[in-house]
Coordinates of C-alpha atoms in Angstrom, one line a residue:
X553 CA 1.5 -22.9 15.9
X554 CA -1.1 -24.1 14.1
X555 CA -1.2 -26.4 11.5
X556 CA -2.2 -24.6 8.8
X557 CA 0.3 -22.0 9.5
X558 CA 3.4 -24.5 8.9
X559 CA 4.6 -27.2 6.5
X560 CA 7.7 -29.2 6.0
X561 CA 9.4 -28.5 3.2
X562 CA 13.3 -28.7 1.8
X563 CA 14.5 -26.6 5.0
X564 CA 15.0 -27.8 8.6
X565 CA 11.9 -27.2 10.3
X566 CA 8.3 -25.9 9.2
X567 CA 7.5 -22.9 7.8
X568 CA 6.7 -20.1 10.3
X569 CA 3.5 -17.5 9.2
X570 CA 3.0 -20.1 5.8
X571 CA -0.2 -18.7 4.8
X572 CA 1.4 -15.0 5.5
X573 CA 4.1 -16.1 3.1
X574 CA 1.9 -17.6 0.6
X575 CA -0.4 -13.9 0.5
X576 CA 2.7 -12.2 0.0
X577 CA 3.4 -14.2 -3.3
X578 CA 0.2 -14.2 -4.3
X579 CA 0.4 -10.4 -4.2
X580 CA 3.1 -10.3 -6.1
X581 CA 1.9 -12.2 -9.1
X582 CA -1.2 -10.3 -9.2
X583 CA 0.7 -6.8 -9.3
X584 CA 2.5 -8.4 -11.9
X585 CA -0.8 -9.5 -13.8
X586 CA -2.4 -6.0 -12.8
X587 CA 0.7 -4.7 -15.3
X588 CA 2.2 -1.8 -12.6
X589 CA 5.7 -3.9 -11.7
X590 CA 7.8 -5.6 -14.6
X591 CA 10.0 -8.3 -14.2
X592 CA 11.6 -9.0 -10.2
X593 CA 12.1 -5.1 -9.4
X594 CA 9.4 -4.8 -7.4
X595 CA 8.8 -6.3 -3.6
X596 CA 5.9 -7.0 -1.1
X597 CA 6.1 -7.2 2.3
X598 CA 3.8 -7.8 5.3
X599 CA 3.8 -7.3 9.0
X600 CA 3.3 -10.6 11.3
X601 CA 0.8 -11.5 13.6
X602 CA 2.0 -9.6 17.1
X603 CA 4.3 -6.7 15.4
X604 CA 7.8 -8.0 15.9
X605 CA 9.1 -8.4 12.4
X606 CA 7.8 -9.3 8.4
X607 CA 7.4 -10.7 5.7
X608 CA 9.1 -9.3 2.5
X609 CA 10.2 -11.0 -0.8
X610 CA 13.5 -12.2 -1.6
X611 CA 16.1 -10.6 -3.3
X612 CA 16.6 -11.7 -6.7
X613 CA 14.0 -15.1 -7.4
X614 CA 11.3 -14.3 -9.4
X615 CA 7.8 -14.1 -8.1
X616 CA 6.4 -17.1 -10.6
X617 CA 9.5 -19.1 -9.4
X618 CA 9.2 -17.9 -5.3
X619 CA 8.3 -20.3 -2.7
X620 CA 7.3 -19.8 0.8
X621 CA 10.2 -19.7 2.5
X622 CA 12.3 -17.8 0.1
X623 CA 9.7 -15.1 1.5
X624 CA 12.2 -13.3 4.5
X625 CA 11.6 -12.8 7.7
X626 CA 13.0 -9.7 9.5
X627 CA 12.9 -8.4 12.6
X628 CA 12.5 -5.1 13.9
X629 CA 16.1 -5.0 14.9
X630 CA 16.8 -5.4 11.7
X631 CA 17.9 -8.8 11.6
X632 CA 17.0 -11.3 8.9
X633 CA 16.5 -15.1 9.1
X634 CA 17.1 -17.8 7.0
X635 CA 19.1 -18.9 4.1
X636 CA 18.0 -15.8 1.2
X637 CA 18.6 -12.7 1.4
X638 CA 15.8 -10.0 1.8
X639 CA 15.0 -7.8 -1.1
X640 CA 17.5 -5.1 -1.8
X641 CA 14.6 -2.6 -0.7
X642 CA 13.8 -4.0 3.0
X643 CA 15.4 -0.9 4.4
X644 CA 11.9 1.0 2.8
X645 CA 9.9 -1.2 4.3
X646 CA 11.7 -1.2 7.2
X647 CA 11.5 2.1 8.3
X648 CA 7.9 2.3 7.1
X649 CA 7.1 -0.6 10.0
X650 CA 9.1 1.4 12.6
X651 CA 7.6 4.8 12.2
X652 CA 4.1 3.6 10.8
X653 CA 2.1 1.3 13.3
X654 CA -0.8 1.1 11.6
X655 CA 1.2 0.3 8.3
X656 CA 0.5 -3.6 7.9
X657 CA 1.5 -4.1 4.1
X658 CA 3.4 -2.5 2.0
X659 CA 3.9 -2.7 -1.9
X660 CA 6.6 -1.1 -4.1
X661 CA 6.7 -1.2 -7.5
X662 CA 8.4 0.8 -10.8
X663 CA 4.8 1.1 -12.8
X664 CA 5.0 3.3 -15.8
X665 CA 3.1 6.2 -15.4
X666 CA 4.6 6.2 -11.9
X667 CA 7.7 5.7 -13.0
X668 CA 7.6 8.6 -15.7
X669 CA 6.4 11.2 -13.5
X670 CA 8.7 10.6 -11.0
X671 CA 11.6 11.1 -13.5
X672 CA 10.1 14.7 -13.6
X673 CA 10.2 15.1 -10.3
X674 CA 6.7 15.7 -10.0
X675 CA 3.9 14.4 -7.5
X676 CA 0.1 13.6 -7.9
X677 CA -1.9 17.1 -7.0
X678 CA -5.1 17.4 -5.8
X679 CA -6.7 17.1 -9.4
X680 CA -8.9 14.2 -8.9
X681 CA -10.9 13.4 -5.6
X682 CA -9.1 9.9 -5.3
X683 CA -6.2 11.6 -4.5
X684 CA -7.6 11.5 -1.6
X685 CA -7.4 7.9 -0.9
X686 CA -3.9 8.0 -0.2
X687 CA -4.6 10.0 3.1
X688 CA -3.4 13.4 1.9
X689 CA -4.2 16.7 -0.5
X690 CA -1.3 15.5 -2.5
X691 CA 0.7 12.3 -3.0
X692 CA 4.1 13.3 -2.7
X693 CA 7.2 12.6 -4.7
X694 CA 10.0 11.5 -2.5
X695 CA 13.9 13.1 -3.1
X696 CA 16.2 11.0 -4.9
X697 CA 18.5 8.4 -3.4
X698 CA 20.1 5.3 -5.2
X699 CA 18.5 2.5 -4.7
X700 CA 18.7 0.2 -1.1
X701 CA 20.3 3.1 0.8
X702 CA 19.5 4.6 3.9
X703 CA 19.3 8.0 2.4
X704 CA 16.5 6.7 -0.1
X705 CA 14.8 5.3 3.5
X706 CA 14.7 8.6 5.0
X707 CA 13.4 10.6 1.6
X708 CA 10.7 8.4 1.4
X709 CA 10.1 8.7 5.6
X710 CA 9.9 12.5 4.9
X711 CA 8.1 12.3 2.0
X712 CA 5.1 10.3 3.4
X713 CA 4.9 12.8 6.3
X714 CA 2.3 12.0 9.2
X715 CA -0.7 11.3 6.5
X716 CA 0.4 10.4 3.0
X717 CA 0.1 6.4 2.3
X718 CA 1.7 6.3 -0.6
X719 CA 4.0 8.4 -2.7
X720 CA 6.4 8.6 -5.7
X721 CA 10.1 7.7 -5.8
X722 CA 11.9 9.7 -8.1
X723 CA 13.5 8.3 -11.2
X724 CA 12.4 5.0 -9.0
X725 CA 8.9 4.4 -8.9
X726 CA 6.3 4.0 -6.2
X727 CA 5.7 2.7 -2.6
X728 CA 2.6 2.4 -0.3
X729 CA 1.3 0.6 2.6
X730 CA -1.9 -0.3 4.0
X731 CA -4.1 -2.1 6.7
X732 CA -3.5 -5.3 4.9
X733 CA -1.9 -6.7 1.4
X734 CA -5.2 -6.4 -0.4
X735 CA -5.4 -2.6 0.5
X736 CA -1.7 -2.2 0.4
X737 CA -2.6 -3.7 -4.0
X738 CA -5.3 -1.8 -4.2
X739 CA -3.7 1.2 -3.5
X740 CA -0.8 1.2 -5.8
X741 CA -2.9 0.5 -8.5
X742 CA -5.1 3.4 -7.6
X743 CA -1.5 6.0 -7.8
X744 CA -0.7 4.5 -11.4
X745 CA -4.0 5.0 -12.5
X746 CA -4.0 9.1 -11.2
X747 CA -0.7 9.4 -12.4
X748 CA -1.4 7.6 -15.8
X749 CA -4.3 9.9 -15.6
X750 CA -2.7 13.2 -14.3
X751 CA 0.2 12.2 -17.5
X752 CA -2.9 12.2 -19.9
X753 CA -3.8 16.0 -18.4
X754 CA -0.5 17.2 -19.1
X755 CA -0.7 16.0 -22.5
X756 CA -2.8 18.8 -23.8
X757 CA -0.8 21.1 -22.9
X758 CA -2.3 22.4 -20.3
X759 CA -2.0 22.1 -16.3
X760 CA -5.2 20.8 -14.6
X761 CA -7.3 22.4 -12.5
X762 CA -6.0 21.0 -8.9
X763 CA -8.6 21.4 -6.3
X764 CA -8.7 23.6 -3.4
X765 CA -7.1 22.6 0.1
X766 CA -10.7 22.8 1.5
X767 CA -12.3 21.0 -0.7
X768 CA -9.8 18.5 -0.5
X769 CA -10.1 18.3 2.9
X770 CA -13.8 17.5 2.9
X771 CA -12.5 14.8 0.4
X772 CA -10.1 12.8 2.7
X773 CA -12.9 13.5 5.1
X774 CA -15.3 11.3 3.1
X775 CA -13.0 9.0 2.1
X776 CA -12.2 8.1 5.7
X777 CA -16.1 7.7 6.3
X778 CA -16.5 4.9 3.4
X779 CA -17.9 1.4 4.6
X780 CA -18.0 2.9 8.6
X781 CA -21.3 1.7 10.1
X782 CA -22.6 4.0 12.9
X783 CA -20.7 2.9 16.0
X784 CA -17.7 3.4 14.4
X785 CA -18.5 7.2 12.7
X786 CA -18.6 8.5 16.5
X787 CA -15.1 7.7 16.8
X788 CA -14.7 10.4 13.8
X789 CA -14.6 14.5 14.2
X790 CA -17.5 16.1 13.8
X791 CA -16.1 17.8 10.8
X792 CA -15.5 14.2 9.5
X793 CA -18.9 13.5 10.3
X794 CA -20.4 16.1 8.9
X795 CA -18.8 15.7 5.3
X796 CA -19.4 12.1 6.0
X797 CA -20.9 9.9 3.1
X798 CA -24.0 10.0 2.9
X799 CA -26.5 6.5 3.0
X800 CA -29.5 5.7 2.4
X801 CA -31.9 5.0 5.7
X802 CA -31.6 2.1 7.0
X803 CA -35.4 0.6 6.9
X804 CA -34.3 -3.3 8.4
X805 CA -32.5 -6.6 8.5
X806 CA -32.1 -8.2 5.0
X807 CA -35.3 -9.5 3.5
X808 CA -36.0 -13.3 3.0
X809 CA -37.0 -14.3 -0.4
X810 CA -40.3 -14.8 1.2
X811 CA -41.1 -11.0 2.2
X812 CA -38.9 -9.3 -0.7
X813 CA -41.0 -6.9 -2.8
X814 CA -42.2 -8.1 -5.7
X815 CA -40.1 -7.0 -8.8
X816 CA -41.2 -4.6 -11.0

C-alpha cells in the first residue's frame, strides 16, 4: 500500500483507499455547496481500485463532520467493514456496482426540482438535447419503494435499463453514476438543472415540445463522440461516427510563444 493511500488515525490500523475516502467527502460537501442535496440525506459512493467492493458514506454523520474512515467499505458480497454503519441506501448502490461494470461512482441526492417531479411521477423527456447526456432518450423515473429496501433496489435497476445513467426516484429524489465521482457530480447536477428546467416548461401551461426518437438518437450519438480524439472514434459505429461532433482541422502541435501568429 502506498503511503499516501494510508494514515494512522483513532482506529487500529491505517486507513485503506485514504485518498478514495477523502474524494468521496469532498464530493459530498460540494453537492451540498452546489445546493441539490440538503442536510445528511444524501450519499456518495465509489468503486475501489480492482472491483471487489466501495466506498459509500456513513449512515447518519454529517458530511462537514465525516472523516475518512467513517467512509464504508463494502464488499460485493455484501459485507461491510468497520465500526459505522453504511448509509441506509447502500443497497442502491449496491446493485448499481453488480449489474453496472462500468459504473465507478455513484451519487444520490433529494434535490428540489428532482424531488418535485418525482412526486408526480413524472420523468425527464427528450425536450432538451442534454437529456442526452444521461445515456438515454429519456431519464426515467423509477417506481416507488420506501426507502433502504430491496424493492426500492430493483425499481431503480429496472428503471435505469441497459443505457439510462441516471434517473428519478419517486417521491425520493435522484440517483446516477459515472466513470468517476467528478462525472458521477457532474451529472446530477445536470438532471436538477433539466428538471428545474423541464418544471419551468410546465409552468406555462403548456407541455413542451419533446424531441423525436431520431433526433434523439443522433443526440446520444454526439454526446458519446465529445472529447474522443481519432483513435478512439474508430471504436464508435459508423452511425456514431457519422453524427459525430464535428472539429475543426487539425493544422499541428501547439504553437510556441515564439511562432504564435501575431494578434490582431
Amino acid at each position: 500500500m502506498a503511503k499516501e493511500d494510508a494514515v494512522v488515525a483513532d482506529v487500529e490500523g491505517p486507513i485503506p483507499y485514504l485518498e478514495l475516502r477523502k474524494q468521496v467527502i469532498e464530493t459530498c460537501l460540494q453537492m451540498n455547496r452546489m445546493g441539490i442535496n440538503p442536510g445528511t440525506s444524501g450519499n456518495v459512493s465509489a468503486r475501489v481500485p480492482g472491483g471487489k467492493g466501495f466506498l459509500v458514506t456513513a449512515s447518519g454523520i454529517s458530511h462537514e463532520q465525516m472523516r475518512p474512515e467513517q467512509v464504508v467499505y463494502v464488499d460485493l458480497e455484501g459485507g461491510y467493514y468497520g465500526k459505522f454503519l453504511p448509509s441506509s441506501e447502500w443497497r442502491m448502490h449496491y446493485d448499481i456496482y453488480k449489474s453496472v461494470p462500468q459504473a465507478e461512482a455513484v451519487v444520490h441526492a433529494h434535490p428540489t426540482y428532482c424531488t418535485a417531479l418525482s412526486s408526480h411521477r413524472r420523468h425527464i423527456p427528450g425536450f432538451h438535447h442534454m437529456v442526452a447526456a444521461a445515456g438515454a432518450r429519456a431519464i426515467p423515473c423509477a417506481e416507488y419503494a420506501t426507502f433502504g429496501t430491496q424493492e426500492l433496489s430493483d425499481s431503480l435497476l429496472t428503471a435505469l435499463g441497459e443505457s439510462s445513467k441516471s434517473a428519478l426516484l419517486a417521491n425520493h429524489g435522484m440517483i446516477c453514476y459515472g466513470p468517476d465521482l467528478d462525472k458521477a457530480l457532474w451529472l446530477a447536477n445536470v438532471t436538477e438543472c433539466l428538471a428545474k428546467q423541464y418544471i419551468c416548461a410546465l409552468s406555462t401551461g403548456l407541455e413542451p415540445v419533446v424531441l423525436p426518437d431520431a433526433e434523439m438518437d443522433v443526440l446520444l450519438a454526439k454526446i458519446k463522440t465529445y472529447g474522443k480524439r481519432p483513435r478512439e472514434m474508430e471504436k464508435l459505429s459508423d452511425f456514431e461516427r457519422k453524427h459525430s461532433v464535428k472539429a475543426p482541422r487539425f493544422a499541428g502541435p501547439m504553437l510556441c510563444g515564439c511562432c504564435a501568429p501575431p494578434s490582431s
